[in-house]
Short mmCIF file of C-alpha atoms in Angstrom, two decimals:
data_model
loop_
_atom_site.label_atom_id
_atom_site.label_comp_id
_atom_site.label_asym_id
_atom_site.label_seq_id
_atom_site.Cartn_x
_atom_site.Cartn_y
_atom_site.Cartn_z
CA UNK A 1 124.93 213.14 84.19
CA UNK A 2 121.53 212.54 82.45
CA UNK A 3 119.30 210.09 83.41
CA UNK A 4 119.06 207.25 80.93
CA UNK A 5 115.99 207.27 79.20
CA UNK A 6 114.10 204.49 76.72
CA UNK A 7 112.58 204.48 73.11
CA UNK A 8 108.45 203.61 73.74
CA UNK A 9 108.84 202.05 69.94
CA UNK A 10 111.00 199.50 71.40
CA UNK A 11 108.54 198.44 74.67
CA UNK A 12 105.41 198.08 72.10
CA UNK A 13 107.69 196.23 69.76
CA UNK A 14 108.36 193.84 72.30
CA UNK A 15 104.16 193.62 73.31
CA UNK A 16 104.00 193.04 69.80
CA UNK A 17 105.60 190.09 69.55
CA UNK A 18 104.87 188.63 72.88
CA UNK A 19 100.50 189.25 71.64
CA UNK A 20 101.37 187.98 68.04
CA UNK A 21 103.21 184.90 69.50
CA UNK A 22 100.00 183.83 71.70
CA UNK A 23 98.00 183.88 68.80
CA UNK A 24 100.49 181.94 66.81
CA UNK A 25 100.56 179.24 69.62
CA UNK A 26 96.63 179.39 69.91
CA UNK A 27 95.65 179.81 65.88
CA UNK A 28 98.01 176.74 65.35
CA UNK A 29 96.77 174.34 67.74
CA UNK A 30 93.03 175.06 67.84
CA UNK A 31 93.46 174.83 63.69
CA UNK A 32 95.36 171.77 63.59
CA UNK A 33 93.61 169.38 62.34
CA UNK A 34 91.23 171.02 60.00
CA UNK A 35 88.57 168.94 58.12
CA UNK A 36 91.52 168.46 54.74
CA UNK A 37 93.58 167.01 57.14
CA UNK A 38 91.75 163.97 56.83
CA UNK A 39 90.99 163.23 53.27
CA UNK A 40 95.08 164.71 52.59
CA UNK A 41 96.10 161.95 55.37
CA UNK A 42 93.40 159.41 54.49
CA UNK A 43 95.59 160.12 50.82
CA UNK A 44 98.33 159.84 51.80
CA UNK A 45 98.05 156.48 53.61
CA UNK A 46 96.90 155.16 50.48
CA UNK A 47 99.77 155.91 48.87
CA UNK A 48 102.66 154.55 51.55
CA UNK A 49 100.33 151.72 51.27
CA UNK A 50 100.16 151.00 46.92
CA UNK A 51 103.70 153.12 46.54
CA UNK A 52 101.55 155.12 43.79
CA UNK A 53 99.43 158.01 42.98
CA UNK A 54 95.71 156.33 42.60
CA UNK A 55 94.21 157.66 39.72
CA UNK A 56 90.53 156.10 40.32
CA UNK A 57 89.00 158.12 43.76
CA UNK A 58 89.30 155.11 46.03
CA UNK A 59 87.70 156.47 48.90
CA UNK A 60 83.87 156.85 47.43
CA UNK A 61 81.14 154.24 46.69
CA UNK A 62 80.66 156.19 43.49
CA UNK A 63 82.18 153.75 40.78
CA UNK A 64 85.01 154.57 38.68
CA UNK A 65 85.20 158.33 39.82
CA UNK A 66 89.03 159.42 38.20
CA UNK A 67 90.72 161.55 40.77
CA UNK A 68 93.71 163.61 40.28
CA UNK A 69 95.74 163.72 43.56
CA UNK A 70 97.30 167.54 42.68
CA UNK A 71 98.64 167.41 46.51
CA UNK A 72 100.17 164.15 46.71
CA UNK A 73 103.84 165.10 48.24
CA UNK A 74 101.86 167.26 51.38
CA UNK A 75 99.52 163.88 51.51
CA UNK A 76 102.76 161.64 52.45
CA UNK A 77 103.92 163.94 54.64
CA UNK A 78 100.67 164.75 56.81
CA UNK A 79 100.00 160.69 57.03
CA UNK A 80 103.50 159.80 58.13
CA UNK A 81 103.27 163.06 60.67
CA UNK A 82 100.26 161.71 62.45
CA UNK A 83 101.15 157.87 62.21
CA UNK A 84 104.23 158.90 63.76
CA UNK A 85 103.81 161.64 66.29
CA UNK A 86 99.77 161.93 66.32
CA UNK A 87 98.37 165.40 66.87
CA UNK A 88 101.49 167.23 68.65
CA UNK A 89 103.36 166.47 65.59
CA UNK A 90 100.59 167.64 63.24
CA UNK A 91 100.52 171.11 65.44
CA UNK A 92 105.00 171.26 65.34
CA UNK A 93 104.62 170.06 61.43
CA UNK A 94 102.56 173.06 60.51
CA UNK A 95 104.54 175.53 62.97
CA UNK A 96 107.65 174.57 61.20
CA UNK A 97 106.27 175.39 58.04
CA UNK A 98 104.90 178.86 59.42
CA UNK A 99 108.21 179.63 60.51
CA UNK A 100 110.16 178.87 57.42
CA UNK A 101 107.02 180.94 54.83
CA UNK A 102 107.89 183.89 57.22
CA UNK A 103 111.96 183.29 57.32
CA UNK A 104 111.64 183.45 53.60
CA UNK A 105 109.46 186.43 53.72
CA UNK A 106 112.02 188.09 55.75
CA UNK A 107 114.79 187.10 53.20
CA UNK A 108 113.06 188.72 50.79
CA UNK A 109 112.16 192.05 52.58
CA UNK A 110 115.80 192.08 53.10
CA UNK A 111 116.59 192.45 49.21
CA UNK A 112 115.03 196.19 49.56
CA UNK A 113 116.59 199.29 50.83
CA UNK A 114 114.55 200.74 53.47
CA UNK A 115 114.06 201.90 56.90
CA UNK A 116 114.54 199.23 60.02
CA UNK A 117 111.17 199.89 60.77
CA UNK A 118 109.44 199.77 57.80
CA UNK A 119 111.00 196.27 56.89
CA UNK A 120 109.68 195.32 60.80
CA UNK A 121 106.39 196.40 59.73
CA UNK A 122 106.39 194.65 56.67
CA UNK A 123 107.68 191.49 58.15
CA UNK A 124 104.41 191.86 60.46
CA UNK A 125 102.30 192.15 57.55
CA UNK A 126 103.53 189.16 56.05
CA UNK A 127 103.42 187.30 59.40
CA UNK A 128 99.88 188.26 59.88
CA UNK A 129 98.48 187.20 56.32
CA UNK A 130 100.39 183.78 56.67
CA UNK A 131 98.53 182.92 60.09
CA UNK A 132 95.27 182.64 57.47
CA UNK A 133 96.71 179.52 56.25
CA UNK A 134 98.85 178.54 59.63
CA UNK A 135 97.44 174.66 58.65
CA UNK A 136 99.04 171.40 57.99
CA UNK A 137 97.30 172.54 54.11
CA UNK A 138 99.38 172.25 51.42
CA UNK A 139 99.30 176.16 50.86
CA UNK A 140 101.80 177.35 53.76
CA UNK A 141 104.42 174.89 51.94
CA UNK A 142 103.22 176.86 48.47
CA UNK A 143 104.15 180.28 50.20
CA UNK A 144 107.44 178.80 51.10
CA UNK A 145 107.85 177.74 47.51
CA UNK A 146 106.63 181.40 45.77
CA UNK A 147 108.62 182.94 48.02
CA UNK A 148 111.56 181.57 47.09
CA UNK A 149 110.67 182.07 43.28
CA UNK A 150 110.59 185.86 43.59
CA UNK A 151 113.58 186.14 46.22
CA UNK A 152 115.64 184.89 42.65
CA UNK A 153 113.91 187.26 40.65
CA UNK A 154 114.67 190.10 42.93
CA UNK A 155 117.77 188.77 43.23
CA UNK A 156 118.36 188.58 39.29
CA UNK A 157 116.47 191.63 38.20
CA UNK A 158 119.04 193.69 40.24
CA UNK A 159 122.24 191.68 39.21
CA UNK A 160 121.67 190.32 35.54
CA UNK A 161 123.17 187.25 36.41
CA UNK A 162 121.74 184.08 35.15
CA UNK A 163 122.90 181.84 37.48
CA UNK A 164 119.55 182.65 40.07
CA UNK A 165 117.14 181.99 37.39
CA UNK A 166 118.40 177.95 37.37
CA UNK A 167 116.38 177.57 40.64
CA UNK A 168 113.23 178.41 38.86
CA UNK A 169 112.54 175.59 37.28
CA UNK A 170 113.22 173.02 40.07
CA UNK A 171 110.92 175.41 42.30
CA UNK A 172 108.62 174.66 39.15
CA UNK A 173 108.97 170.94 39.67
CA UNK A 174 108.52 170.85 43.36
CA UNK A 175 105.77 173.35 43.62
CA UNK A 176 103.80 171.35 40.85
CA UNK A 177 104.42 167.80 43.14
CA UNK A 178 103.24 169.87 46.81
CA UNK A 179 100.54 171.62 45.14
CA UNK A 180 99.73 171.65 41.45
CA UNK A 181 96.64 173.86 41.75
CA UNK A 182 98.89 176.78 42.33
CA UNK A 183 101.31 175.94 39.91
CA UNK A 184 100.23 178.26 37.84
CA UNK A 185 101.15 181.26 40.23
CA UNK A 186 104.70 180.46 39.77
CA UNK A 187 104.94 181.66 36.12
CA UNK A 188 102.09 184.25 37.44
CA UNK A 189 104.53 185.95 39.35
CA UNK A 190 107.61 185.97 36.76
CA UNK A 191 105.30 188.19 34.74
CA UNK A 192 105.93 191.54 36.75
CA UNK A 193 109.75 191.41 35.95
CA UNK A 194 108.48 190.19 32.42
CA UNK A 195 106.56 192.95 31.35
CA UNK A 196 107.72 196.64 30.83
CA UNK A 197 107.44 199.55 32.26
CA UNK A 198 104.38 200.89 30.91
CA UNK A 199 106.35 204.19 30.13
CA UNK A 200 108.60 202.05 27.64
CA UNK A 201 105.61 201.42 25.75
CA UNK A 202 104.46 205.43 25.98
CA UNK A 203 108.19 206.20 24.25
CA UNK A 204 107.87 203.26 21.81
CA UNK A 205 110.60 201.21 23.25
CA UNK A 206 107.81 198.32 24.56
CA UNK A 207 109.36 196.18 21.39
CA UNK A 208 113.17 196.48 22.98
CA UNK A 209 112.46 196.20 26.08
CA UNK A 210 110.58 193.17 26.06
CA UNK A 211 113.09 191.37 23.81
CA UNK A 212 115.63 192.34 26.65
CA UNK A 213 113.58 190.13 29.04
CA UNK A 214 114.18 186.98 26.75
CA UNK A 215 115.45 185.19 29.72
CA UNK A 216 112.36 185.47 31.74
CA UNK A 217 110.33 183.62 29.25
CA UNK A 218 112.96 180.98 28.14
CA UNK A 219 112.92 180.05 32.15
CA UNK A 220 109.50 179.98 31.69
CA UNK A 221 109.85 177.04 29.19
CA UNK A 222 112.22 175.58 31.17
CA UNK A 223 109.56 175.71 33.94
CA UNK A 224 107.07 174.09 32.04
CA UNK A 225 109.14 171.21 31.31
CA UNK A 226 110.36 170.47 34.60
CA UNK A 227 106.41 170.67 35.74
CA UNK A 228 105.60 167.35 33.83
CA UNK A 229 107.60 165.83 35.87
CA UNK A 230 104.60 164.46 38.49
CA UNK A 231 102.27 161.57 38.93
CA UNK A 232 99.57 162.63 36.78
CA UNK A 233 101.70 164.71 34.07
CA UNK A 234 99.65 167.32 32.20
CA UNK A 235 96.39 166.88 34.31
CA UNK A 236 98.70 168.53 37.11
CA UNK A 237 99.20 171.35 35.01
CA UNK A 238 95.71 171.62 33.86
CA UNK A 239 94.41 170.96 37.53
CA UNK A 240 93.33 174.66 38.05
CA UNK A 241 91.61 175.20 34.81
CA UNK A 242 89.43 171.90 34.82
CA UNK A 243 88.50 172.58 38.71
CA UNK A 244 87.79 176.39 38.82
CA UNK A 245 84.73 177.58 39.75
CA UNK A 246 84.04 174.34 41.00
CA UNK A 247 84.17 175.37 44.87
CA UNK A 248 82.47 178.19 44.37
CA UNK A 249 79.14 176.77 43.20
CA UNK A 250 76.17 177.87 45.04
CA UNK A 251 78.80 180.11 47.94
CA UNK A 252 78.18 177.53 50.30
CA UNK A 253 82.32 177.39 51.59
CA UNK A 254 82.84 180.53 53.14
CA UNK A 255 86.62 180.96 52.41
CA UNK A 256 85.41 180.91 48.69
CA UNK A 257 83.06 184.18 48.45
CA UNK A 258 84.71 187.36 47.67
CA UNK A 259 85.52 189.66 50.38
CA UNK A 260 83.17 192.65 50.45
CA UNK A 261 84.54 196.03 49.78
CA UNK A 262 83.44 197.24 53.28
CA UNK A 263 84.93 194.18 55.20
CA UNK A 264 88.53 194.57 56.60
CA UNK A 265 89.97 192.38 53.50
CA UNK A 266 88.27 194.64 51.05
CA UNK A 267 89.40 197.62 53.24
CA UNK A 268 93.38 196.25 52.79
CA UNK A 269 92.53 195.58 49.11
CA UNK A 270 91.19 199.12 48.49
CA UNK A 271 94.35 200.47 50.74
CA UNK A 272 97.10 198.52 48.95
CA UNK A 273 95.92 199.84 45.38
CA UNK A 274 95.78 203.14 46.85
CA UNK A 275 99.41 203.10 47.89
CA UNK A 276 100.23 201.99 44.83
CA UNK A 277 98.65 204.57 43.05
CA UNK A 278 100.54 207.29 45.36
CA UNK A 279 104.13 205.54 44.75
CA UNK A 280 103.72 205.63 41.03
CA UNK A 281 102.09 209.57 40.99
CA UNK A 282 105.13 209.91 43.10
CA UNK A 283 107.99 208.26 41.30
CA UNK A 284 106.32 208.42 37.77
CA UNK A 285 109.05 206.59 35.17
CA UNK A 286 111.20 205.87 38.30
CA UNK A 287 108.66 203.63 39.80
CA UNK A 288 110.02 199.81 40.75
CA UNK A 289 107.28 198.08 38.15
CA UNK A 290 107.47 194.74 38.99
CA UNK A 291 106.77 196.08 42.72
CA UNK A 292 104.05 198.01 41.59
CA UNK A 293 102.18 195.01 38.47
CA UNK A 294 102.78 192.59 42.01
CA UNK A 295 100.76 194.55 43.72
CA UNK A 296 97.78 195.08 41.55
CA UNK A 297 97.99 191.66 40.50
CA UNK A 298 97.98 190.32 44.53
CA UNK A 299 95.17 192.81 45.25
CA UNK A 300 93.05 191.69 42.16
CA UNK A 301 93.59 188.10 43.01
CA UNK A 302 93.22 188.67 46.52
CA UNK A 303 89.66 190.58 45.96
CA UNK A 304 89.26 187.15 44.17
CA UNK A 305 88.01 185.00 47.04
CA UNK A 306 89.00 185.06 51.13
CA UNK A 307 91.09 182.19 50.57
CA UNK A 308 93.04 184.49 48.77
CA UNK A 309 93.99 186.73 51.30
CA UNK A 310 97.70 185.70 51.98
CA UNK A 311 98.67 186.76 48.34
CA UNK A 312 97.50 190.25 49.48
CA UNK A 313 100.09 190.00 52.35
CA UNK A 314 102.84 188.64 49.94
CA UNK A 315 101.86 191.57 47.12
CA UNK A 316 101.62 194.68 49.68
CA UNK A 317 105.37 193.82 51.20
CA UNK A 318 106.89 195.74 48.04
CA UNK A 319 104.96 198.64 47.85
CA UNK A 320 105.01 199.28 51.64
CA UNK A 321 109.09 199.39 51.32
CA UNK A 322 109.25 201.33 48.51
CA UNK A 323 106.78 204.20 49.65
CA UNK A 324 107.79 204.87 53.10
CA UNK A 325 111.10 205.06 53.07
CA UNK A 326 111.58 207.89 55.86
CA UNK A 327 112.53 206.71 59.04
CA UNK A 328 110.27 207.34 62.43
CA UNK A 329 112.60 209.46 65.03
CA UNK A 330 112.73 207.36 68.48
CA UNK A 331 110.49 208.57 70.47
CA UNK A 332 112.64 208.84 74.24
CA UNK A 333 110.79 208.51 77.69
CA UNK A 334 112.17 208.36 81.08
CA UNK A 335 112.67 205.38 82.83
CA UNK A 336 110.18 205.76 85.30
CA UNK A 337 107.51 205.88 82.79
CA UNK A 338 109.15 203.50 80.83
CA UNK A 339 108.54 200.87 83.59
CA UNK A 340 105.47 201.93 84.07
CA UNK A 341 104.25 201.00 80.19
CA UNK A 342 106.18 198.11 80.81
CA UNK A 343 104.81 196.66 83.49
CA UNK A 344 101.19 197.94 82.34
CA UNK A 345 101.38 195.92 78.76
CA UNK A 346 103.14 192.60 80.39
CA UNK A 347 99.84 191.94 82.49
CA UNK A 348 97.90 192.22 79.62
CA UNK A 349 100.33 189.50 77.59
CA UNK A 350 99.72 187.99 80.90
CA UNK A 351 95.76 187.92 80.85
CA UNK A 352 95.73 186.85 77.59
CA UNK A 353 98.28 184.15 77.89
CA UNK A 354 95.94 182.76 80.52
CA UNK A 355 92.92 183.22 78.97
CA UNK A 356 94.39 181.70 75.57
CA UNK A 357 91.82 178.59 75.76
CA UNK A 358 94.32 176.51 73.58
CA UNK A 359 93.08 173.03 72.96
CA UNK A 360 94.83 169.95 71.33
CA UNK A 361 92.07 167.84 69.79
CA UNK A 362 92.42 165.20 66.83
CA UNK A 363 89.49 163.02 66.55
CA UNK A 364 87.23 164.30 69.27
CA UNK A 365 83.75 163.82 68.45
CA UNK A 366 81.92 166.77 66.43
CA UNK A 367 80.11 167.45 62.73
CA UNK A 368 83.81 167.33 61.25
CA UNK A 369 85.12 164.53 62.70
CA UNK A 370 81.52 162.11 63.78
CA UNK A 371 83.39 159.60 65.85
CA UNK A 372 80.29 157.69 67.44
CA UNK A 373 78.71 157.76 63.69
CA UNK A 374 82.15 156.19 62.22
CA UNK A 375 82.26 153.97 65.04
CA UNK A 376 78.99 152.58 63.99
CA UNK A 377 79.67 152.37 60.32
CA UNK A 378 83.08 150.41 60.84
CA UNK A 379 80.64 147.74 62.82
CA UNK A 380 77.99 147.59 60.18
CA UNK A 381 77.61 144.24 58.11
CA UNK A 382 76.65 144.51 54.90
CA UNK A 383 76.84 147.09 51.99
CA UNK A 384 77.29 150.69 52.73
CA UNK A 385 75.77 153.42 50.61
CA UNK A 386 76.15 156.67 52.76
CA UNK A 387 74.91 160.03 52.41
CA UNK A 388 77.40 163.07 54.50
CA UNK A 389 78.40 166.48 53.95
CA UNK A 390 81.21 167.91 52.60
CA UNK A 391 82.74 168.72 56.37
CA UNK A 392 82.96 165.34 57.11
CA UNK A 393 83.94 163.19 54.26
CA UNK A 394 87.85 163.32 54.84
CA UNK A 395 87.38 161.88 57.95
CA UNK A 396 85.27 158.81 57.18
CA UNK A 397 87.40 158.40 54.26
CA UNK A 398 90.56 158.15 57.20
CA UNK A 399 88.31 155.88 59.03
CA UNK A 400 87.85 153.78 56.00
CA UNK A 401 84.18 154.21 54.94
CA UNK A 402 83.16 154.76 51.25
CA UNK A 403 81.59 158.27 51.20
CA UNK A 404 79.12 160.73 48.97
CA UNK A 405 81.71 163.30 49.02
CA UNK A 406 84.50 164.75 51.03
CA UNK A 407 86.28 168.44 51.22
CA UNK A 408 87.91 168.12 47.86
CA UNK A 409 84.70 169.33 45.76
CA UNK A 410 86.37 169.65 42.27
CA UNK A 411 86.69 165.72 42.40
CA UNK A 412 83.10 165.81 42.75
CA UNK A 413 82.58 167.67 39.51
CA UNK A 414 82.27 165.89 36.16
CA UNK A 415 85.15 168.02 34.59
CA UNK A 416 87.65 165.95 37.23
CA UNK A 417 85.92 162.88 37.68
CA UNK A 418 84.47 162.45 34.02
CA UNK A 419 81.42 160.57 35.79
CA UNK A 420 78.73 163.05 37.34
CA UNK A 421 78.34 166.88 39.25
CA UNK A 422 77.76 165.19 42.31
CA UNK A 423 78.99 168.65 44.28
CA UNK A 424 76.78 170.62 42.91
CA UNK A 425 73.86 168.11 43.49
CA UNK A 426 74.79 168.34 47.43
CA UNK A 427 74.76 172.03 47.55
CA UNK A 428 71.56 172.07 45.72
CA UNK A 429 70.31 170.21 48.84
CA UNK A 430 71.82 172.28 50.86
CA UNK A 431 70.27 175.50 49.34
CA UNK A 432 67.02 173.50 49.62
CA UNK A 433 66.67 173.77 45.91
CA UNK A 434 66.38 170.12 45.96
CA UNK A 435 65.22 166.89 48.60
CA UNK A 436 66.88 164.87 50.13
CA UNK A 437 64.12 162.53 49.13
CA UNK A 438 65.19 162.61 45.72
CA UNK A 439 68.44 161.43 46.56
CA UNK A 440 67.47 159.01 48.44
CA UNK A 441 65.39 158.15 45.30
CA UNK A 442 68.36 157.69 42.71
CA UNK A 443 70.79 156.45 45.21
CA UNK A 444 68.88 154.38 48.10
CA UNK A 445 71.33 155.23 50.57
CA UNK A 446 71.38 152.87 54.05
CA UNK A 447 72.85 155.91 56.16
CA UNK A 448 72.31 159.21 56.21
CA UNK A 449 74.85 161.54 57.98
CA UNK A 450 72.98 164.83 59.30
CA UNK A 451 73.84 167.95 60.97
CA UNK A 452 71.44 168.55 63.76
CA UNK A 453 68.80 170.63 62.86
CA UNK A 454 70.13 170.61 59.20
CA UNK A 455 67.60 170.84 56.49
CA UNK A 456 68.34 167.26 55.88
CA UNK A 457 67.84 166.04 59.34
CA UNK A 458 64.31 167.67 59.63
CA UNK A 459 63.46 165.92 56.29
CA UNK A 460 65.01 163.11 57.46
CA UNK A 461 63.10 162.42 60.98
CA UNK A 462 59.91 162.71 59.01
CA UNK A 463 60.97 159.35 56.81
CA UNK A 464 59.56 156.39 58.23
CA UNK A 465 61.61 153.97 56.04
CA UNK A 466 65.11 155.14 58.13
CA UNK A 467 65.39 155.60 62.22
CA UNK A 468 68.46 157.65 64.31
CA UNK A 469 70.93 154.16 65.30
CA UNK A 470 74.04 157.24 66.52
CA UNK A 471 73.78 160.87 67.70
CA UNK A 472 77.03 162.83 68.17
CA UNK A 473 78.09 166.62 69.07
CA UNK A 474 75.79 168.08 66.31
CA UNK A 475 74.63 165.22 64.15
CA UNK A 476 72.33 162.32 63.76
CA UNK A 477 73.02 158.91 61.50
CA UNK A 478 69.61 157.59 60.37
CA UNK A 479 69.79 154.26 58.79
CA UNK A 480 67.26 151.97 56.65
CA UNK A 481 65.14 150.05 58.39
#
């Protein structure tokens, strides 16, 4: 009788999962909360408290500021998570919403034919790109969201029938109440099973064929519609236009800067519009087009900024399916050796595990979230006028003091707030291009926030007209004598 013997694809399969679910645990609660957190719960507490959307920025000493709250539906939800639960429910909030983004992703690898383990490896793709935005953000919920949009359209493009189309538009109007800046992506990625093949337009039949797809563009009326439904109406809509480019003034936030060719991402980029290139040499007029204009269009907008980089894992899940589509033999060993491997990878998963260094932390003191400093300010008598960084804003603004600025920098740009480019004037600092004394000048700020060792704390322990009254882990407060 032979000897039973095991597949080796199976035991690293199963190390697999057992690494990727330490770093799940560990990215999620060393993440969680991230410097949004704050201003998105500060947000939301305002608006449990007023039962509406404000629509002038409460939360600065700058007067009259307009602020569109794009986010306001993942503001509610973060607020009453932490009022509620505190931190552990922050870290389960934003696990839950990791798990369902890659449920969904599964569901829609599932709509291809392909090999067991090429859908496996796809599904690690996805899970992989999705940890890059494993936050309590409004993004993971957006994922969700697109996810479900072009599970329909697969869904439709290979049926015809209507009837998975009418989701579309109430994805439209929930998507544009979570996270309006990315509304836009919805009707982004109906375009792929909107346009033609690019051979129909070769043989002249572009005109036909696009008239067939009439029901892709009358959803996307229907989309539009349903998106006015929100708080703030068309400014929701028009969100992304008035605020782009805003963040990336001056590349001072780091998931903002394009990913360089030569990095990893730009590696993937470069890799992903390879394979595309190979499926359609390959499959010529047979080619899956909406796969393949997903792609490109993922990988363009990916190469956009690191931010990005999840659209890269949502766009590369097609074309991975569709070009290998041969299935990997099991490779047998004996059992003997099988234990061996086995034993050999579960004390690394082991090591790991122990070595994890997994911390649960909410408002421990540090340059994102200056406890002693706010401590100090919430005693102070008197007017406040502060100067801080663009770190630590949300979190004053949850502690309740009027701030220069906080993580949200398009509300700090004239084209949101309709008052002044007070972003750009802090990175400008920043860069050194200009003093703090000059603030200080137009403003006459009584506190000063400063990173240790900043530019603005060495200009700042020079001034005789302020003194240090708190020092934290990493920062100073001066305040006017």
């Amino acid at each position: 009788m032979p000897k039973k013997q095991y597949n080796i694809l199976d035991i690293f399969e199963k190390f697999i999962i057992a690494m990727f679910i330490i770093a799940l645990v560990k990215i999620i609660c060393n993440n969680n909360p991230d410097n949004d957190f704050w201003w998105l719960a500060a947000t939301g507490r305002w608006i449990v408290k007023h039962r509406a959307v404000p629509k002038i920025n409460p939360f600065t000493w700058h007067e009259n500021f307009e602020i569109i709250v794009q986010q306001w539906l993942p503001c509610v939800l973060n607020y009453i998570t932490y009022q509620k639960a505190g931190i552990v429910g922050v870290i389960l909030f934003s696990a839950a919403m990791y798990i369902l983004a890659v449920y969904l992703a599964w569901k829609y690898i599932s709509c291809f034919r392909a090999p067991k383990l090429t859908k496996k490896c796809a599904l690690g793709i996805a899970a992989l790109y999705l940890l890059t935005i494993a936050t309590t953000r409004p993004s993971i919920g957006t994922v969700s969201i697109l996810l479900g949009e072009i599970i329909l359209l697969k869904k439709f493009d290979g049926s015809k029938d209507c009837k998975y189309l009418l989701g579309l538009p109430i994805l439209s109007f929930v998507l544009i109440n979570w996270h309006a800046s990315l509304w836009w992506m919805s009707i982004i990625f109906i375009l792929p099973y909107a346009v033609p093949s690019i051979y129909k337009f070769r043989k002249g039949k572009f005109k036909n064929a696009l008239l067939a797809r009439m029901p892709y563009f009358t959803c996307i009326l229907a989309m539009f519609l349903m998106a006015l439904i929100n708080p703030n109406g068309i400014k929701s809509i028009m969100y992304l236009p008035l605020s782009y480019g805003a963040a990336s003034y001056g590349n001072v936030i780091m998931e903002m800067i394009s990913p360089k060719m030569l990095s990893i991402w730009g590696i993937v980029i470069i890799a992903v519009l390879i394979l595309t290139a190979l499926y359609l040499h390959r499959e010529k007029e047979h080619s899956n087009f909406p796969a393949v204009y997903f792609a490109v269009g993922c990988a363009v907008l990916g190469a956009n900024n690191l931010r990005n980089q999840w659209l890269l894992g949502l766009g590369m899940i097609p074309i991975v399916l569709l070009y290998f589509q041969k299935d990997i033999k099991p490779f047998m060993i004996k059992k003997r050796l099988s234990v061996i491997i086995s034993v050999y990878l579960s004390l690394i998963v082991i090591y790991f595990a122990a070595t994890a260094n997994i911390t649960l932390s909410a408002e421990t003191d540090s340059t994102y979230t200056p406890v002693a400093a706010a401590e100090y300010l919430n005693n102070y008598q008197g007017e406040m006028k502060i100067y801080n960084s663009f770190d630590n804003g949300g979190y004053l603004e949850w502690r309740g003091i009027p701030v220069y600025l906080d993580a949200r920098p398009e509300l700090y740009e004239m084209k949101i707030n309709t008052k002044e480019n007070i972003y750009s004037e802090f990175v400008n600092v920043h860069l050194s291009l200009t003093g703090i004394g000059q603030l200080i000048s137009k403003y006459q700020f009584t506190h000063v926030l400063a990173e240790t060792d900043s530019v603005v704390d060495r200009d700042m322990s020079s001034n005789a007209d302020y003194e240090v009254v708190a020092i934290g882990n990493g920062y100073r407060l001066y305040e006017r004598k």
